[in-house]
Coordinates of C-alpha atoms in Angstrom, one line a residue:
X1 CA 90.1 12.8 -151.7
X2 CA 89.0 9.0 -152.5
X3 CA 87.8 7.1 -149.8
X4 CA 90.7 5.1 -148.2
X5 CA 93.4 8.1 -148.3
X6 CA 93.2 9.8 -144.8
X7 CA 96.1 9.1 -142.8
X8 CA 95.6 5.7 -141.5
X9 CA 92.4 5.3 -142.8
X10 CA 92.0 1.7 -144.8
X11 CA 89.3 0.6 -147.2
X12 CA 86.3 -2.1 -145.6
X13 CA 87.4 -5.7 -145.0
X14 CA 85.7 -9.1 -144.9
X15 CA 85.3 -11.1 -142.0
X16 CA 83.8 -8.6 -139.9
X17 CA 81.7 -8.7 -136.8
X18 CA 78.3 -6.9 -135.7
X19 CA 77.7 -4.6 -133.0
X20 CA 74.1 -4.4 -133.2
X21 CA 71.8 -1.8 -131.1
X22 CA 69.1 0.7 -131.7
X23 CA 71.3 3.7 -132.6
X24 CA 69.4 6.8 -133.5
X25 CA 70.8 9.2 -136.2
X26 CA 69.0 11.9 -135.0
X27 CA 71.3 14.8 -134.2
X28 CA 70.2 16.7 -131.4
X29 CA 72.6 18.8 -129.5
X30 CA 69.8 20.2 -127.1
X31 CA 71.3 23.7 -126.7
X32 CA 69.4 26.6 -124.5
X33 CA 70.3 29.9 -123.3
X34 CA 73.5 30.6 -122.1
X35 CA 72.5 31.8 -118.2
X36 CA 74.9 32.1 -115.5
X37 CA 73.0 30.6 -112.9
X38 CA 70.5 27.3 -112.8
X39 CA 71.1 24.3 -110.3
X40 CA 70.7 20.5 -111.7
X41 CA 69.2 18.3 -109.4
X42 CA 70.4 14.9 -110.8
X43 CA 69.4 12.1 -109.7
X44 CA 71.5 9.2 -109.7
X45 CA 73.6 10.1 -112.6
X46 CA 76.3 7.4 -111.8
X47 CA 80.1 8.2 -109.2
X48 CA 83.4 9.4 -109.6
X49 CA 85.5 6.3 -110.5
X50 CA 87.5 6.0 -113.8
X51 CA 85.5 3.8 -115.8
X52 CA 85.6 1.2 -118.3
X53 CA 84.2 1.7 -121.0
X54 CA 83.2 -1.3 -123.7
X55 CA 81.5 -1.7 -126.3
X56 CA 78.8 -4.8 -125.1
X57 CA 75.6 -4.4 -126.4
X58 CA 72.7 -3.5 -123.6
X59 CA 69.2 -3.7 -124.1
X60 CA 68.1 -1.0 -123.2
X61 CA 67.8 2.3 -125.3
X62 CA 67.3 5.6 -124.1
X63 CA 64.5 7.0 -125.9
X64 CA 64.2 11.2 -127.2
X65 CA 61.2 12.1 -125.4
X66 CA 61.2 15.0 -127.4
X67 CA 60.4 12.8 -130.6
X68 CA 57.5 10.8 -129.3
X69 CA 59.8 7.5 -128.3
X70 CA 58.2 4.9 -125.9
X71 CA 59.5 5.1 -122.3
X72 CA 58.5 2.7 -120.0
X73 CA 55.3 1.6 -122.3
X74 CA 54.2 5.5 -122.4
X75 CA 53.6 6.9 -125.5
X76 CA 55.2 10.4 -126.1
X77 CA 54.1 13.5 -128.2
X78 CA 56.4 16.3 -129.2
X79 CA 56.1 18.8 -127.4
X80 CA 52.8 20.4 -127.5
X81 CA 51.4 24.0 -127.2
X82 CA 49.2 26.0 -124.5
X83 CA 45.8 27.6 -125.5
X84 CA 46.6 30.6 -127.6
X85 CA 50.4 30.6 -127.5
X86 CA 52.1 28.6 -131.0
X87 CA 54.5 26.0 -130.0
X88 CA 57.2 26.9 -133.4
X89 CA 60.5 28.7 -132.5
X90 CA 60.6 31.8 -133.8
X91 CA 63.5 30.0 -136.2
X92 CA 60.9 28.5 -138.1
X93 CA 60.0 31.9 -139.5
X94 CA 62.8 31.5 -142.5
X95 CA 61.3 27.7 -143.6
X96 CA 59.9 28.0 -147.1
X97 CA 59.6 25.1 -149.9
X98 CA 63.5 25.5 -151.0
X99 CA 64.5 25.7 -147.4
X100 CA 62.4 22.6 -146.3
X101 CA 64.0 20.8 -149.1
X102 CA 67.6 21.6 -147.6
X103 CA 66.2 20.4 -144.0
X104 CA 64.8 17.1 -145.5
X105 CA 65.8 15.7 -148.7
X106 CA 64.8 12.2 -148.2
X107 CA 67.5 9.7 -149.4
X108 CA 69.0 10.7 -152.8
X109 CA 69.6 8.7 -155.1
X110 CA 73.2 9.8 -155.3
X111 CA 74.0 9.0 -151.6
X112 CA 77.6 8.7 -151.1
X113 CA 77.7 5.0 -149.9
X114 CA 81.4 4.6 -149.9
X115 CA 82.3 8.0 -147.8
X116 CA 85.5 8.8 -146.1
X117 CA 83.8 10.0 -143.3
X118 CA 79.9 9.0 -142.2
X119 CA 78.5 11.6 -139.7
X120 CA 75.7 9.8 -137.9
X121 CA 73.3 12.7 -136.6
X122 CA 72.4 15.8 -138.6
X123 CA 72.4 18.4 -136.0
X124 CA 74.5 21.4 -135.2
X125 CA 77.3 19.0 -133.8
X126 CA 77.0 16.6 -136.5
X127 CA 76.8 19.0 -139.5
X128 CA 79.8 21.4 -138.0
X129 CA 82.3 18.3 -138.5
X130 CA 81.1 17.3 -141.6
X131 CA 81.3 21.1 -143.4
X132 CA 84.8 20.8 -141.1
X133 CA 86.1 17.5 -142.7
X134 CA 85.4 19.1 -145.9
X135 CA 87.2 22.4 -145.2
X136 CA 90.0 20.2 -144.6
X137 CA 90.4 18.4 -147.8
X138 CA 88.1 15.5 -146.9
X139 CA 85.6 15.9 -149.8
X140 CA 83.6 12.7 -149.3
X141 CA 81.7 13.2 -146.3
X142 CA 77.9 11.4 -146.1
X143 CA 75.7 12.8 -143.0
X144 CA 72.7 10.1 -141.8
X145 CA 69.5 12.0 -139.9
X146 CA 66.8 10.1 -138.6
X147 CA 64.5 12.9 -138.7
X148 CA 65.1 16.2 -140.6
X149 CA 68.2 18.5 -140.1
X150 CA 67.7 20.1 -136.8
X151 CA 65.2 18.5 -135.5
X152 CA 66.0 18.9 -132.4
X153 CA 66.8 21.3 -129.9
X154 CA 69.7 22.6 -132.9
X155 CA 67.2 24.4 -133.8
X156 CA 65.4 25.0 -130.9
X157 CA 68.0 26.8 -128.7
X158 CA 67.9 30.6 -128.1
X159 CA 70.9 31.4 -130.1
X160 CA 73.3 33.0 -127.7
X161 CA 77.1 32.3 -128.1
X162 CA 78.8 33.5 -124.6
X163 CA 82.0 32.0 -123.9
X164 CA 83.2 34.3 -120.9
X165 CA 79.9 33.2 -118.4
X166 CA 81.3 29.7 -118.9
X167 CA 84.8 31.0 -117.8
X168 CA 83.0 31.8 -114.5
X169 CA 81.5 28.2 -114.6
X170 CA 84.1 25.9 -116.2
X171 CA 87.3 27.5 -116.2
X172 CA 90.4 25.8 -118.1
X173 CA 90.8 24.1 -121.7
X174 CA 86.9 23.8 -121.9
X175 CA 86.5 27.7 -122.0
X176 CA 89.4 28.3 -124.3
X177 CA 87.6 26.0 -126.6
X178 CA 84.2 28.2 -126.2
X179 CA 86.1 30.9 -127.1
X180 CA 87.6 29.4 -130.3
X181 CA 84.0 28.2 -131.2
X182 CA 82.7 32.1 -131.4
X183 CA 85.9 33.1 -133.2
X184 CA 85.2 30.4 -136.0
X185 CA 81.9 31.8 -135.8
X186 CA 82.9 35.0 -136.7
X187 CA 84.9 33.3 -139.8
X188 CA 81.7 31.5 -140.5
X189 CA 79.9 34.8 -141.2
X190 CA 82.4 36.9 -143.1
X191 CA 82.9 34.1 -145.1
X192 CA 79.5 32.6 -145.9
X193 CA 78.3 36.4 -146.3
X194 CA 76.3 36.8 -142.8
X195 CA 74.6 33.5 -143.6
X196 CA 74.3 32.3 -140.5
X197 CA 72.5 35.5 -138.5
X198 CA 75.4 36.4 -136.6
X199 CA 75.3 39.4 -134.3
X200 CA 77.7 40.8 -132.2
X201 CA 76.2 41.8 -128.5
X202 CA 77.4 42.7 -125.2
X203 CA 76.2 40.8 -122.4
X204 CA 74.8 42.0 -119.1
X205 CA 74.6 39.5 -116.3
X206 CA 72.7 40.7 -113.1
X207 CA 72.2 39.4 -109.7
X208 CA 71.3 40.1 -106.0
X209 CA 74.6 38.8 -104.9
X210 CA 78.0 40.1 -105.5
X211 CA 79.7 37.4 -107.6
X212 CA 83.6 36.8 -106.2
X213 CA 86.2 39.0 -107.7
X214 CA 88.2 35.9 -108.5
X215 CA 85.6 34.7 -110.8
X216 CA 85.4 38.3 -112.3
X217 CA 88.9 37.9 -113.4
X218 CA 88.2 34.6 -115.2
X219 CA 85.8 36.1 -117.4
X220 CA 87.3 39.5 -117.9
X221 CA 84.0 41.2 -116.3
X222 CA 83.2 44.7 -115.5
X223 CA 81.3 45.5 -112.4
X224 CA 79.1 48.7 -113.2
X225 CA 77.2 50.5 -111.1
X226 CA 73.5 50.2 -111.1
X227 CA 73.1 53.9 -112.6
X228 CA 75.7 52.7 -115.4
X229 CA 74.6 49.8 -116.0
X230 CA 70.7 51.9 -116.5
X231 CA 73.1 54.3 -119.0
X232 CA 74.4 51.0 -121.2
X233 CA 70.6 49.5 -120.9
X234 CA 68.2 52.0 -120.3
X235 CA 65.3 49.3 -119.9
X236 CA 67.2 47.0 -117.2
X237 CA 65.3 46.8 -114.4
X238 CA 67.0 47.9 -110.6
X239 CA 69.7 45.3 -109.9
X240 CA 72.3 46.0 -107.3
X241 CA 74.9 43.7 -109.2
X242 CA 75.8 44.0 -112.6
X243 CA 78.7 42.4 -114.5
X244 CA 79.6 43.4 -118.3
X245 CA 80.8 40.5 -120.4
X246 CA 81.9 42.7 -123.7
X247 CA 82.2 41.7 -127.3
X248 CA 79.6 38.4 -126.7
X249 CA 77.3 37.8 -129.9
X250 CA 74.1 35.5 -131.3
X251 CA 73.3 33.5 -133.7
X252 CA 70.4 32.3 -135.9
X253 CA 70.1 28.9 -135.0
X254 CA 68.4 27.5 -137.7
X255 CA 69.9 29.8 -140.7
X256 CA 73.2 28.3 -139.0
X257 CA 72.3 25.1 -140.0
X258 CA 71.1 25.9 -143.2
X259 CA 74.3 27.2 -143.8
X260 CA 76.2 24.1 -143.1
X261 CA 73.9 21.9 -144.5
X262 CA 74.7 23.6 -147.8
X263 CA 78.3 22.7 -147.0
X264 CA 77.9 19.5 -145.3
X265 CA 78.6 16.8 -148.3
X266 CA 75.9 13.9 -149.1
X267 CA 72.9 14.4 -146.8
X268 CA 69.9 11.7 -146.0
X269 CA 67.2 12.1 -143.7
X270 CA 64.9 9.5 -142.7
X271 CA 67.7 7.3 -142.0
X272 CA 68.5 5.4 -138.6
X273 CA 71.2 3.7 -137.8
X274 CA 71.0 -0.4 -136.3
X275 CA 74.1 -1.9 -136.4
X276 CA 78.1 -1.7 -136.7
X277 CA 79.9 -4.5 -138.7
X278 CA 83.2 -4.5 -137.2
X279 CA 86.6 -6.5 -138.1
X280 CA 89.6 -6.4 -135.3
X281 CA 89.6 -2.8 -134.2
X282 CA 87.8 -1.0 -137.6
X283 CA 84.3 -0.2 -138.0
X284 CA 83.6 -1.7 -141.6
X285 CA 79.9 -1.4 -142.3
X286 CA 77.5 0.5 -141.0
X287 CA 73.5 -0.5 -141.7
X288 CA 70.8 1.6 -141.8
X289 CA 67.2 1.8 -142.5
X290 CA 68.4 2.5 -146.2
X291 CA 71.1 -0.1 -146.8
X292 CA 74.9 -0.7 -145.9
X293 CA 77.3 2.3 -145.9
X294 CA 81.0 1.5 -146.0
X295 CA 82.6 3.9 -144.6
X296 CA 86.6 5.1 -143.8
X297 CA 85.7 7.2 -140.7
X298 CA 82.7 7.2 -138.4
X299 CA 81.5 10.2 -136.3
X300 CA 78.4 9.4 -133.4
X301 CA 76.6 12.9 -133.1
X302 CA 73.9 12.1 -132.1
X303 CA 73.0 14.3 -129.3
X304 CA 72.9 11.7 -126.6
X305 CA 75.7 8.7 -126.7
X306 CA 73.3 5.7 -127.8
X307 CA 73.4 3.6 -124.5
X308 CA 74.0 0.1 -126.3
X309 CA 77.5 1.9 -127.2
X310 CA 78.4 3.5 -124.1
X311 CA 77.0 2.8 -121.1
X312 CA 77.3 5.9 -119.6
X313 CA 75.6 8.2 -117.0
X314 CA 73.7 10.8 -118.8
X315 CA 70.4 12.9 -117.9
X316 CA 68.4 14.9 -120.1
X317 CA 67.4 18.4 -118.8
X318 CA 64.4 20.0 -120.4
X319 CA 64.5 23.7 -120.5
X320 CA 62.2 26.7 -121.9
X321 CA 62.1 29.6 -123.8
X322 CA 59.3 31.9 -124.6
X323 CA 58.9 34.6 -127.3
X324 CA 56.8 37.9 -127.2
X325 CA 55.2 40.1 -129.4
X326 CA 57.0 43.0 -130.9
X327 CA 58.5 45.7 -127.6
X328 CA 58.1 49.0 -128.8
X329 CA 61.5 49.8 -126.9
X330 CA 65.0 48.5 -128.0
X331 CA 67.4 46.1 -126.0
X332 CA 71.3 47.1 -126.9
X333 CA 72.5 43.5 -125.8
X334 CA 71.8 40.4 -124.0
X335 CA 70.9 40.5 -120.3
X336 CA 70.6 37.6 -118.2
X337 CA 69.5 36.6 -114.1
X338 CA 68.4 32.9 -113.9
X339 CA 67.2 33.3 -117.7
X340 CA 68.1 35.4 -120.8
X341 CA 66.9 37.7 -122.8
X342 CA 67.8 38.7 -126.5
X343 CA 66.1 41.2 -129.4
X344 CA 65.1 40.2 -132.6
X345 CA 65.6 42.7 -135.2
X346 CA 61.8 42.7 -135.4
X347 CA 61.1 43.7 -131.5
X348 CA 60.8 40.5 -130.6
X349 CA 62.0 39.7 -127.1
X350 CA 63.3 35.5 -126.5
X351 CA 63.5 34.8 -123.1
X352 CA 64.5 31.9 -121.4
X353 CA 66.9 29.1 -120.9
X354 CA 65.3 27.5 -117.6
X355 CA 66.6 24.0 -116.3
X356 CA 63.2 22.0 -115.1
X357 CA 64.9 19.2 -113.2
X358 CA 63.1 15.9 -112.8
X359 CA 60.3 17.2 -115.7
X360 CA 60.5 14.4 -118.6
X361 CA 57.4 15.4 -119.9
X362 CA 57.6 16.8 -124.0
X363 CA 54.9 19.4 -122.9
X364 CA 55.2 23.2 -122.6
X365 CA 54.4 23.7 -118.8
X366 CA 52.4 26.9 -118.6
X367 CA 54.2 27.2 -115.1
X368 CA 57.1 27.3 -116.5
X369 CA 56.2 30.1 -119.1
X370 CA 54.6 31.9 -116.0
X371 CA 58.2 31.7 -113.8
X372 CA 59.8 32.8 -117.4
X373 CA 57.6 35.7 -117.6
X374 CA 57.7 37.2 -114.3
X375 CA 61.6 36.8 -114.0
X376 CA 61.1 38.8 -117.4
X377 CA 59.0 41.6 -116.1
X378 CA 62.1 41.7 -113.6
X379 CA 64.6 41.7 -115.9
X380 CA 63.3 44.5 -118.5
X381 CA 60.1 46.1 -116.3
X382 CA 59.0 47.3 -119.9
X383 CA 58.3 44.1 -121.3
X384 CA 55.4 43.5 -118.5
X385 CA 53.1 45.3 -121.5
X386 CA 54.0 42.4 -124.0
X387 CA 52.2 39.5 -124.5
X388 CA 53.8 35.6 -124.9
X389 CA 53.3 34.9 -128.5
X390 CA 55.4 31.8 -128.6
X391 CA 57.0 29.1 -126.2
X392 CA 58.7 25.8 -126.2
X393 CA 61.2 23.3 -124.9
X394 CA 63.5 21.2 -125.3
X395 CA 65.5 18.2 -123.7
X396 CA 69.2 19.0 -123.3
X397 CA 71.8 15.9 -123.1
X398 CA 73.9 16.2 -120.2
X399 CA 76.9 14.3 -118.2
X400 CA 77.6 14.3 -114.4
X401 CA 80.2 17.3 -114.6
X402 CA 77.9 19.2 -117.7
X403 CA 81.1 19.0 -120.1
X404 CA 80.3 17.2 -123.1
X405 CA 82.2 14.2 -124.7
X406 CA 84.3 14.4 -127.4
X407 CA 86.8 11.5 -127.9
X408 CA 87.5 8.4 -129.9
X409 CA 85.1 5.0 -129.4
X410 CA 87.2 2.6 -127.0
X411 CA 88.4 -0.3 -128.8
X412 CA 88.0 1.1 -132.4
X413 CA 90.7 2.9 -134.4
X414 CA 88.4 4.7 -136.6
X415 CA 85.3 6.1 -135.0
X416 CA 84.5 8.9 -132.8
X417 CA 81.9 10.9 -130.9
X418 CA 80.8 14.4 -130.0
X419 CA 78.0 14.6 -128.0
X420 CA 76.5 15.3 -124.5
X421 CA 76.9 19.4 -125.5
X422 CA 74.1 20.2 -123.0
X423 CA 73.6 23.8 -123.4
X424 CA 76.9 24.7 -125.7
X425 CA 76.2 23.0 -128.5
X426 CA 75.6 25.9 -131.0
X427 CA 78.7 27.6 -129.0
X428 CA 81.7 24.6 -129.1
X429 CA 80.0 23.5 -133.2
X430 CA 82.7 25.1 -135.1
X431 CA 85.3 24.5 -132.9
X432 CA 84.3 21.1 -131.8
X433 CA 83.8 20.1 -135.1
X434 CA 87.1 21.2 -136.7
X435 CA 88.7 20.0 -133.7
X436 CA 87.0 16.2 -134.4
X437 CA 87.8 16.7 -138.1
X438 CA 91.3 17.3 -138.0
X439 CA 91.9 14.4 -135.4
X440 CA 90.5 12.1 -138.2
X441 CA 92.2 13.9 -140.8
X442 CA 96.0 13.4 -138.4
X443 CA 94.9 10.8 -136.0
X444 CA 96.8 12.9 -133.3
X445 CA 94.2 14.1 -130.9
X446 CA 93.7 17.8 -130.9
X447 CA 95.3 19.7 -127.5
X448 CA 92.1 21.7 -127.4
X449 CA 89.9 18.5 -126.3
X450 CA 91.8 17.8 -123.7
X451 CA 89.5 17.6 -120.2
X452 CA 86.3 16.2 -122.8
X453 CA 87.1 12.4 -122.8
X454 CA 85.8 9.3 -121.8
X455 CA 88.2 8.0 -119.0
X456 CA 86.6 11.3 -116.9
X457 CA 83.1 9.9 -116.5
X458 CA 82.0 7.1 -114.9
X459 CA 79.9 3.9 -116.2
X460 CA 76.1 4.4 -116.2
X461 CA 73.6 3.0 -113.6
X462 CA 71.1 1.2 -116.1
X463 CA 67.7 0.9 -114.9
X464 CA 66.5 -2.9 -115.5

């Protein structure tokens, strides 16, 4: 398909105007562990009211802290390492010289210019729509990273796809949309070959309290016993509740999007973003650090919505995971408390997921690892023998009701976003991004986005 043919899509025109603003084309959909429970203490995160949303330019920018970004006049590292303990996920494992040159091929010099659709942000989020756009017939499809593919928390999630704990915590559309995201992962797999590290697991989900029948029902639990829940996971520690969330599964983050960067279209990393040139309501131009792009379609996923566009109220939650040395014993499925655990097919336990409110520091806390550990030793009493080999953490973006945003860019007809994915990004990415793809490929907004707009949140509280 040549640029210009989606439905209602028209080729660049003169005369337009600039939206300038420091937008990022890092993709970052800061994902962790899927755990049931985990309180946010936000502060000032903006009210209720409908808002309304505009596209004037702010000043301010709201910096990655994970990426070393200036906040405030501080100067911030990525996030570095305790004494003895490496700060790579255990994802890094599969890089090697032809996978490195997947993650960051620099700006080729056949970089689709003229695209039908731009993805800015080269994440999970991002790279999902554009390997959906193409799926769909849209073959020319250009994705802009500032960094390299997956530089952030894409790849530095713990991997757990669980749509029914999220029926317990966001019931409605959102969780039917969860649910279509692990079913297109499953397509993913069989048709890419088991690229992507897919595995199918049960999930047990234990607590000291009983949780309500009614939210049972939403997730299609089983209550077991302790003694058969010991039978199904012979190393879970002695819980007096435990729920069974059948037919959940993983997935290997990175070799995910290795998989759809393969699939993707034209690829540049290195590449920010300053400025849309604009004519009535079309997005014309786009410049970036390596020239103009003209492009039919544009697509912000860029983890966080760039505040110059949107002024709205979002928080960044850091979380952590750790991973251990090889367990001599083997785990059937996921179990989760506060955290969650999963099994490499090496022994490896990954453990994690926590929500460090008010923490905006890119360091791994060694009191965090400690919390991580001993809710561990709770979860699996075995695993007190293994040592932390590995830890790390990332910053999550996230809106007042945790929901992220998926929806058209007011005033513009051809330009959307998908971001704010807080710790579902790896889960929604296939559905999400079909779901984004087909609206541009139609123009009629997909049923299954319904609840993830814009005129649910309200304006942002910018600090001076």
């Amino acid at each position: 398909m040549t640029h210009g043919q989606i439905d209602g899509l028209e080729l660049p025109s003169r005369g337009a105007k600039r939206l300038a603003g420091p937008v990022d084309s890092r993709g970052s959909v800061l994902d962790g562990l899927d755990a049931l429970v985990g309180v946010i203490e936000q502060s000032d995160v903006g009210g209720h009211s409908k808002p309304s949303v505009s596209l004037t330019p702010v000043t301010r920018a709201y910096p990655d802290p994970t990426r070393g970004d200036s906040i405030a006049g501080e100067q911030r590292s990525p996030c570095q390492r305790g004494a003895g303990v490496s700060h790579e996920t255990v994802w890094d494992d599969v890089i090697d010289e032809g996978t490195q040159d997947v993650l960051d091929p620099g700006v080729p010099a056949s970089l689709d210019r003229a695209p039908d659709v731009l993805v800015i942000g080269g994440g999970v989020i991002g790279l999902s729509i554009a390997a959906s756009c193409r799926q769909l017939g849209i073959e020319r499809v250009t994705v802009l990273e500032g960094s390299v593919l997956g530089a952030g928390p894409s790849r530095r999630a713990g991997g757990i796809l669980a749509p029914e704990v999220h029926a317990m915590l966001h019931p409605g559309p959102f969780v039917d949309l969860a649910r279509a995201g692990l079913q297109r992962h499953r397509e993913w797999s069989a048709a890419w070959d088991g690229a992507t590290g897919l595995r199918d697991r049960d999930y047990l989900l234990v607590s000291d309290s009983e949780v309500p029948e009614a939210l049972r029902r939403l997730a299609g639990a089983q209550a077991l016993a302790p003694a058969d829940a010991r039978r199904r996971e012979p190393e879970l520690g002695p819980w007096p509740h435990v729920l069974l969330l059948q037919h959940q599964a993983s997935v290997h983050p990175l070799r995910l999007i290795l998989a759809l960067a393969r699939r993707a279209g034209s690829i540049a990393t290195g590449v920010t973003v300053s400025a849309f040139d604009t004519s009535g309501n079309r997005v014309v131009r786009v410049r970036t650090s390596a020239g103009r792009v003209t492009p039919g379609a544009v697509v912000v996923a860029t983890g966080e919505a760039p505040r110059w566009l949107l002024p709205l109220a979002q928080v960044q939650v850091k979380g952590h995971i750790v991973a251990t040395t090889p367990a001599s014993f083997r785990l059937r499925g996921i179990v989760a408390s506060t955290i969650a655990a999963l099994q490499l097919d090496d022994g490896r336990l990954v453990c994690g997921g926590t929500f460090d409110a008010g923490d905006r520091q890119p360091l791994v806390r060694d009191a965090a690892v400690a919390r991580i550990r001993a809710e561990m030793t709770r979860l699996l009493p075995a695993s007190a023998e293994l040592e932390i080999d590995r830890a790390w953490c990332c910053f999550r973006p996230c809106t007042e009701d945790e929901l992220p945003v998926i929806d058209r860019l007011p005033g513009l007809s051809n330009a959307w976003l998908s971001v704010a994915h807080f710790r579902t990004g790896l889960l929604l990415a296939p559905a999400a991004g079909h779901a984004v793809a087909s609206w541009i490929r139609s123009g009629v907004r997909p049923a299954e986005l319904a609840g993830l707009g814009l005129d649910r949140l309200a304006p942002a509280r910018l600090a001076d």
